[in-house]
PDB file of C-alpha atoms in Angstrom:
ATOM      1  CA  UNK A   1       0.000   0.000   0.000  1.00  0.00           C
ATOM      2  CA  UNK A   2       1.452   3.348  -1.073  1.00  0.00           C
ATOM      3  CA  UNK A   3       1.360   6.009   1.634  1.00  0.00           C
ATOM      4  CA  UNK A   4       2.600   8.829  -0.579  1.00  0.00           C
ATOM      5  CA  UNK A   5       1.984   9.091  -4.291  1.00  0.00           C
ATOM      6  CA  UNK A   6       3.822  12.216  -5.498  1.00  0.00           C
ATOM      7  CA  UNK A   7       2.413  11.708  -9.009  1.00  0.00           C
ATOM      8  CA  UNK A   8      -1.083  12.184  -7.614  1.00  0.00           C
ATOM      9  CA  UNK A   9      -0.250  15.522  -6.002  1.00  0.00           C
ATOM     10  CA  UNK A  10      -1.575  18.859  -7.170  1.00  0.00           C
ATOM     11  CA  UNK A  11       0.847  21.760  -7.158  1.00  0.00           C
ATOM     12  CA  UNK A  12      -0.348  24.931  -5.451  1.00  0.00           C
ATOM     13  CA  UNK A  13       1.693  27.949  -4.380  1.00  0.00           C
ATOM     14  CA  UNK A  14       1.030  29.553  -1.035  1.00  0.00           C
ATOM     15  CA  UNK A  15       2.920  31.359   1.686  1.00  0.00           C
ATOM     16  CA  UNK A  16       1.192  29.387   4.453  1.00  0.00           C
ATOM     17  CA  UNK A  17      -0.264  25.903   4.448  1.00  0.00           C
ATOM     18  CA  UNK A  18      -2.105  24.390   7.371  1.00  0.00           C
ATOM     19  CA  UNK A  19      -2.844  20.688   7.061  1.00  0.00           C
ATOM     20  CA  UNK A  20      -3.841  17.877   9.357  1.00  0.00           C
ATOM     21  CA  UNK A  21      -1.107  15.284   9.162  1.00  0.00           C
ATOM     22  CA  UNK A  22      -0.764  12.157  11.267  1.00  0.00           C
ATOM     23  CA  UNK A  23       2.349  10.606  12.733  1.00  0.00           C
ATOM     24  CA  UNK A  24       3.307   9.081   9.387  1.00  0.00           C
ATOM     25  CA  UNK A  25       3.699  12.635   8.001  1.00  0.00           C
ATOM     26  CA  UNK A  26       2.098  11.676   4.675  1.00  0.00           C
ATOM     27  CA  UNK A  27       1.315  15.224   3.533  1.00  0.00           C
ATOM     28  CA  UNK A  28       4.683  16.675   4.521  1.00  0.00           C
ATOM     29  CA  UNK A  29       6.626  13.760   3.031  1.00  0.00           C
ATOM     30  CA  UNK A  30       4.678  14.027  -0.227  1.00  0.00           C
ATOM     31  CA  UNK A  31       5.349  17.766  -0.433  1.00  0.00           C
ATOM     32  CA  UNK A  32       9.048  17.219   0.246  1.00  0.00           C
ATOM     33  CA  UNK A  33       9.273  14.488  -2.430  1.00  0.00           C
ATOM     34  CA  UNK A  34       7.409  16.612  -4.994  1.00  0.00           C
ATOM     35  CA  UNK A  35       9.754  19.547  -4.379  1.00  0.00           C
ATOM     36  CA  UNK A  36      12.807  17.287  -4.671  1.00  0.00           C
ATOM     37  CA  UNK A  37      11.581  16.049  -8.076  1.00  0.00           C
ATOM     38  CA  UNK A  38      10.819  19.601  -9.239  1.00  0.00           C
ATOM     39  CA  UNK A  39      14.264  20.810  -8.195  1.00  0.00           C
ATOM     40  CA  UNK A  40      16.058  17.841  -9.803  1.00  0.00           C
ATOM     41  CA  UNK A  41      14.297  18.472 -13.143  1.00  0.00           C
ATOM     42  CA  UNK A  42      15.442  22.124 -13.328  1.00  0.00           C
ATOM     43  CA  UNK A  43      18.176  23.445 -15.555  1.00  0.00           C
ATOM     44  CA  UNK A  44      21.397  23.486 -13.432  1.00  0.00           C
ATOM     45  CA  UNK A  45      21.835  27.249 -13.900  1.00  0.00           C
ATOM     46  CA  UNK A  46      18.233  27.965 -12.949  1.00  0.00           C
ATOM     47  CA  UNK A  47      18.626  25.696  -9.932  1.00  0.00           C
ATOM     48  CA  UNK A  48      21.239  28.117  -8.538  1.00  0.00           C
ATOM     49  CA  UNK A  49      18.716  30.974  -8.475  1.00  0.00           C
ATOM     50  CA  UNK A  50      15.588  29.034  -7.583  1.00  0.00           C
ATOM     51  CA  UNK A  51      13.464  29.830  -4.563  1.00  0.00           C
ATOM     52  CA  UNK A  52      14.033  28.115  -1.244  1.00  0.00           C
ATOM     53  CA  UNK A  53      13.393  24.408  -1.207  1.00  0.00           C
ATOM     54  CA  UNK A  54      10.627  22.839   0.859  1.00  0.00           C
ATOM     55  CA  UNK A  55      11.949  20.710   3.664  1.00  0.00           C
ATOM     56  CA  UNK A  56      10.479  19.041   6.698  1.00  0.00           C
ATOM     57  CA  UNK A  57      12.109  19.638  10.053  1.00  0.00           C
ATOM     58  CA  UNK A  58      12.013  16.367  11.927  1.00  0.00           C
ATOM     59  CA  UNK A  59      12.417  16.298  15.666  1.00  0.00           C
ATOM     60  CA  UNK A  60      13.174  13.387  17.942  1.00  0.00           C
ATOM     61  CA  UNK A  61       9.892  11.815  19.006  1.00  0.00           C
ATOM     62  CA  UNK A  62      10.099  12.028  22.773  1.00  0.00           C
ATOM     63  CA  UNK A  63       6.393  12.510  23.519  1.00  0.00           C
ATOM     64  CA  UNK A  64       5.019  10.027  25.977  1.00  0.00           C
ATOM     65  CA  UNK A  65       1.717   8.694  24.723  1.00  0.00           C
ATOM     66  CA  UNK A  66      -0.962   7.982  27.273  1.00  0.00           C
ATOM     67  CA  UNK A  67      -4.166   6.326  26.156  1.00  0.00           C
ATOM     68  CA  UNK A  68      -7.343   6.268  28.158  1.00  0.00           C
ATOM     69  CA  UNK A  69     -10.551   4.488  27.305  1.00  0.00           C
ATOM     70  CA  UNK A  70     -13.524   6.784  27.531  1.00  0.00           C
ATOM     71  CA  UNK A  71     -16.824   4.899  27.725  1.00  0.00           C
ATOM     72  CA  UNK A  72     -19.786   6.339  25.859  1.00  0.00           C
ATOM     73  CA  UNK A  73     -23.209   5.091  24.930  1.00  0.00           C
ATOM     74  CA  UNK A  74     -24.350   5.403  21.339  1.00  0.00           C
ATOM     75  CA  UNK A  75     -27.957   6.462  20.815  1.00  0.00           C
ATOM     76  CA  UNK A  76     -30.301   3.745  19.626  1.00  0.00           C
ATOM     77  CA  UNK A  77     -30.693   3.768  15.848  1.00  0.00           C
ATOM     78  CA  UNK A  78     -27.541   5.858  15.281  1.00  0.00           C
ATOM     79  CA  UNK A  79     -26.655   3.629  12.355  1.00  0.00           C
ATOM     80  CA  UNK A  80     -29.080   2.307   9.690  1.00  0.00           C
TER      81      UNK A  80
END
């Protein structure tokens, strides 16, 4: 199963992007891969003067995860 398909991406230019991305970082990794391909396909001279590259800053995952089961009762007939 492919988690990131850069060929299926749509290119959009923006100064700020807010996206919901899970721990697998699918959106960020796809954006980074797409930018790497775009940069590699450029003329070498143009590459020198191109805009800043997109890159993901990865930090050490040191967050302790605590899971708690929260009981709840679904209303009768909530699902057909």
